[in-house]
Amino acid sequence: MTPSIASPARRTPRTRSTAALGGLLTLALTLSACGGGGTKETADSSPGATSSVDTLKLANAVAVDTLDPIQASANESIWLDQNIYARLVQTDPTGTKIVPDLADKWEISADQLTYTFHLRPGVKFADGTPVTAQDAKWSIERARAGEDSAWGFLITPVTDITATDDQTLTIKLSTPHAPLLADLAMYAYAVLPQKAVEADKDFFDKTPYGAGPFKVTSLSAQSNLVLTRNDNYWGPKPKIKTVEVSIVTDDNTRLLQLQGGQVDVIENPAGNVLKQIQANPKLRVDLFDSTRVDFVSLPLKTKPLDNVKVRQAIKAALDLGRMNTLAYQGNAKVANTFFPYKMLFWDEAAPEPKQDLAKAKQLLADAGYPDGFTIPLIAVSADAAGQAQAVVIKDDLAKIGITVDIQSFELSTAYDKQRPGTNGMGMRYWTNDIIDPDEVATFGADGGGGANAFNSYWKDEAVTALVNQARSETDTTKRADLYAQIQTAIADQVPFIPLAYAPFRYASGSWVKGFKASPLGNYNDSLLTLTVEGH
């Protein structure tokens, strides 16, 4: 998720090599699941044995919104959740497969209506108390049906969850649900210590913990957070003892801190300084393959965006190639659908939009606006790429008579203004939290799916039916056809315009060895193995 919509921002998707600048995204996401025998490779568990410096210092651009996994919507919070909380299953480092986590094996009944999970023996929360099937049942129920949860819509076919004993959990469904394992690997379905959470209403605001590789030992949501190695973690222990996360919203300040060695890794360096960073032999730029899709929302609650010809005219007027060059210096790819690039069931055959000003003018005239109109465009002030995209939109729409008023705000204010759909167009982006397309399809194409079709308030009952049919379909060929129809419908109806497939951008010191982000954005696997050298 994003600050995806999911992620409801994002929210979401979730490595790849340290790709060189200009490298194309090479995702080939495939959904697979494995059961049993899921022990991670044994790693050195001696604290600090292979890292000469015990602490990684990471500078994020966005504050922590919450560490309650059923409520987090900012990507930066979601990716921290992945380090704190374990789940029954998880996504592997490539962001393409479901692998064991707290459950080391599971069975699926022949009719695909019953899933039985077996917790691996001896797993503990960070405080040393055992993880039980009851904790898992309570946590999944909390995410599925809790009044504060934003994620219950993902596993609506679940009819019953039973903790048969301390180590066995059974989940029953009313109908087959193809993305169930992918859903359970999502941060929102983290297994929490039930008694500790119930005993303290402020649990997530203090020093929350779960059964993941790190625990929170200091939290100031707006300024910094400290993660400390959880020595009760069931898997290989991280080679570093501490991760210090600082919140530095200004792009220039983050870069100066990296150049000065005050921090080791910075998130989202501005696109126009990547060459400058690369020219410094002590620093490195990494562009990781991602599930990020940038888009501009065209909410139907803002007139005249309720007219489909107006929306189609806006789409036809945009030069997405020029936009990519200005926003990402060519390091992104023009988006052809709202599904992330090369994600499972991404429609490769969908045509890439091309600027056609004559067509745009004709559509605008047909809609009754031959002289155009004026409309706001809400953008995030600290997002350099988004600002560049907004400028291209303004320039291109001026060519067909539409005057765009760019209004920039800090992230949370910008998204608050976009959410009602009544304040004009909005710059957003999406990242996947799970490896199955059900999440992005539900958020983007199901008008009742939790995000009002990316806050566009577009709704088509036939497309909603396709989304529901696709999640229940277990034949992959049939699913692919259903998702192709959904992507085509969005392209035709234009409730939002996918703009670019952008990589995740990080810059780090050469003294950091092994920092990687998965295509879903999280970096918990790399924190298990990375090392920091003196500098």
PDB file of N, CA, C and O in Angstrom, residues 248-259 266 268-270 272-273 276 382:
ATOM      1  N   VAL A 248      12.856  12.150   8.666  1.00  0.00           N
ATOM      2  CA  VAL A 248      13.457  13.364   8.092  1.00  0.00           C
ATOM      3  C   VAL A 248      12.698  13.661   6.801  1.00  0.00           C
ATOM      4  O   VAL A 248      12.952  13.073   5.749  1.00  0.00           O
ATOM      5  N   THR A 249      11.760  14.561   6.889  1.00  0.00           N
ATOM      6  CA  THR A 249      10.859  14.761   5.759  1.00  0.00           C
ATOM      7  C   THR A 249      11.499  15.537   4.610  1.00  0.00           C
ATOM      8  O   THR A 249      11.065  15.411   3.468  1.00  0.00           O
ATOM      9  N   ASP A 250      12.505  16.355   4.902  1.00  0.00           N
ATOM     10  CA  ASP A 250      13.118  17.177   3.860  1.00  0.00           C
ATOM     11  C   ASP A 250      14.137  16.362   3.058  1.00  0.00           C
ATOM     12  O   ASP A 250      15.085  15.793   3.621  1.00  0.00           O
ATOM     13  N   ASP A 251      13.959  16.337   1.737  1.00  0.00           N
ATOM     14  CA  ASP A 251      14.843  15.536   0.871  1.00  0.00           C
ATOM     15  C   ASP A 251      16.304  15.956   1.020  1.00  0.00           C
ATOM     16  O   ASP A 251      17.200  15.096   1.099  1.00  0.00           O
ATOM     17  N   ASN A 252      16.565  17.259   1.043  1.00  0.00           N
ATOM     18  CA  ASN A 252      17.941  17.740   1.108  1.00  0.00           C
ATOM     19  C   ASN A 252      18.603  17.375   2.437  1.00  0.00           C
ATOM     20  O   ASN A 252      19.784  17.016   2.480  1.00  0.00           O
ATOM     21  N   THR A 253      17.832  17.476   3.521  1.00  0.00           N
ATOM     22  CA  THR A 253      18.389  17.149   4.829  1.00  0.00           C
ATOM     23  C   THR A 253      18.756  15.666   4.912  1.00  0.00           C
ATOM     24  O   THR A 253      19.818  15.303   5.445  1.00  0.00           O
ATOM     25  N   ARG A 254      17.903  14.805   4.367  1.00  0.00           N
ATOM     26  CA  ARG A 254      18.231  13.369   4.382  1.00  0.00           C
ATOM     27  C   ARG A 254      19.541  13.112   3.650  1.00  0.00           C
ATOM     28  O   ARG A 254      20.400  12.359   4.103  1.00  0.00           O
ATOM     29  N   LEU A 255      19.689  13.745   2.484  1.00  0.00           N
ATOM     30  CA  LEU A 255      20.904  13.533   1.693  1.00  0.00           C
ATOM     31  C   LEU A 255      22.136  14.076   2.422  1.00  0.00           C
ATOM     32  O   LEU A 255      23.191  13.426   2.455  1.00  0.00           O
ATOM     33  N   LEU A 256      21.994  15.242   3.029  1.00  0.00           N
ATOM     34  CA  LEU A 256      23.131  15.806   3.764  1.00  0.00           C
ATOM     35  C   LEU A 256      23.536  14.900   4.929  1.00  0.00           C
ATOM     36  O   LEU A 256      24.732  14.728   5.218  1.00  0.00           O
ATOM     37  N   GLN A 257      22.556  14.321   5.591  1.00  0.00           N
ATOM     38  CA  GLN A 257      22.864  13.415   6.697  1.00  0.00           C
ATOM     39  C   GLN A 257      23.595  12.169   6.201  1.00  0.00           C
ATOM     40  O   GLN A 257      24.497  11.659   6.876  1.00  0.00           O
ATOM     41  N   LEU A 258      23.212  11.671   5.029  1.00  0.00           N
ATOM     42  CA  LEU A 258      23.914  10.512   4.460  1.00  0.00           C
ATOM     43  C   LEU A 258      25.337  10.901   4.069  1.00  0.00           C
ATOM     44  O   LEU A 258      26.303  10.176   4.361  1.00  0.00           O
ATOM     45  N   GLN A 259      25.476  12.033   3.409  1.00  0.00           N
ATOM     46  CA  GLN A 259      26.804  12.483   2.988  1.00  0.00           C
ATOM     47  C   GLN A 259      27.715  12.720   4.190  1.00  0.00           C
ATOM     48  O   GLN A 259      28.927  12.496   4.115  1.00  0.00           O
ATOM     49  N   ILE A 266      19.080   6.169   3.267  1.00  0.00           N
ATOM     50  CA  ILE A 266      17.972   7.118   3.178  1.00  0.00           C
ATOM     51  C   ILE A 266      16.962   6.626   2.153  1.00  0.00           C
ATOM     52  O   ILE A 266      17.305   6.013   1.145  1.00  0.00           O
ATOM     53  N   ASN A 268      13.959   7.249  -0.596  1.00  0.00           N
ATOM     54  CA  ASN A 268      13.480   8.172  -1.624  1.00  0.00           C
ATOM     55  C   ASN A 268      14.365   9.384  -1.867  1.00  0.00           C
ATOM     56  O   ASN A 268      13.896  10.536  -1.742  1.00  0.00           O
ATOM     57  N   PRO A 269      15.635   9.202  -2.215  1.00  0.00           N
ATOM     58  CA  PRO A 269      16.420  10.363  -2.653  1.00  0.00           C
ATOM     59  C   PRO A 269      15.763  10.966  -3.888  1.00  0.00           C
ATOM     60  O   PRO A 269      15.211  10.243  -4.729  1.00  0.00           O
ATOM     61  N   ALA A 270      15.800  12.278  -3.978  1.00  0.00           N
ATOM     62  CA  ALA A 270      15.166  12.940  -5.122  1.00  0.00           C
ATOM     63  C   ALA A 270      15.809  12.466  -6.427  1.00  0.00           C
ATOM     64  O   ALA A 270      17.026  12.239  -6.504  1.00  0.00           O
ATOM     65  N   ASN A 272      16.511  13.945  -9.120  1.00  0.00           N
ATOM     66  CA  ASN A 272      17.478  14.807  -9.798  1.00  0.00           C
ATOM     67  C   ASN A 272      18.848  14.832  -9.126  1.00  0.00           C
ATOM     68  O   ASN A 272      19.744  15.535  -9.569  1.00  0.00           O
ATOM     69  N   VAL A 273      19.020  14.088  -8.005  1.00  0.00           N
ATOM     70  CA  VAL A 273      20.335  14.043  -7.358  1.00  0.00           C
ATOM     71  C   VAL A 273      20.953  12.643  -7.416  1.00  0.00           C
ATOM     72  O   VAL A 273      22.010  12.414  -6.821  1.00  0.00           O
ATOM     73  N   GLN A 276      24.421  12.681  -8.817  1.00  0.00           N
ATOM     74  CA  GLN A 276      25.330  13.310  -7.840  1.00  0.00           C
ATOM     75  C   GLN A 276      25.728  12.302  -6.755  1.00  0.00           C
ATOM     76  O   GLN A 276      26.900  12.214  -6.379  1.00  0.00           O
ATOM     77  N   ALA A 382       6.350  17.366  -0.620  1.00  0.00           N
ATOM     78  CA  ALA A 382       7.711  16.849  -0.469  1.00  0.00           C
ATOM     79  C   ALA A 382       8.047  15.754  -1.476  1.00  0.00           C
ATOM     80  O   ALA A 382       9.136  15.190  -1.438  1.00  0.00           O
TER      81      ALA A 382
END
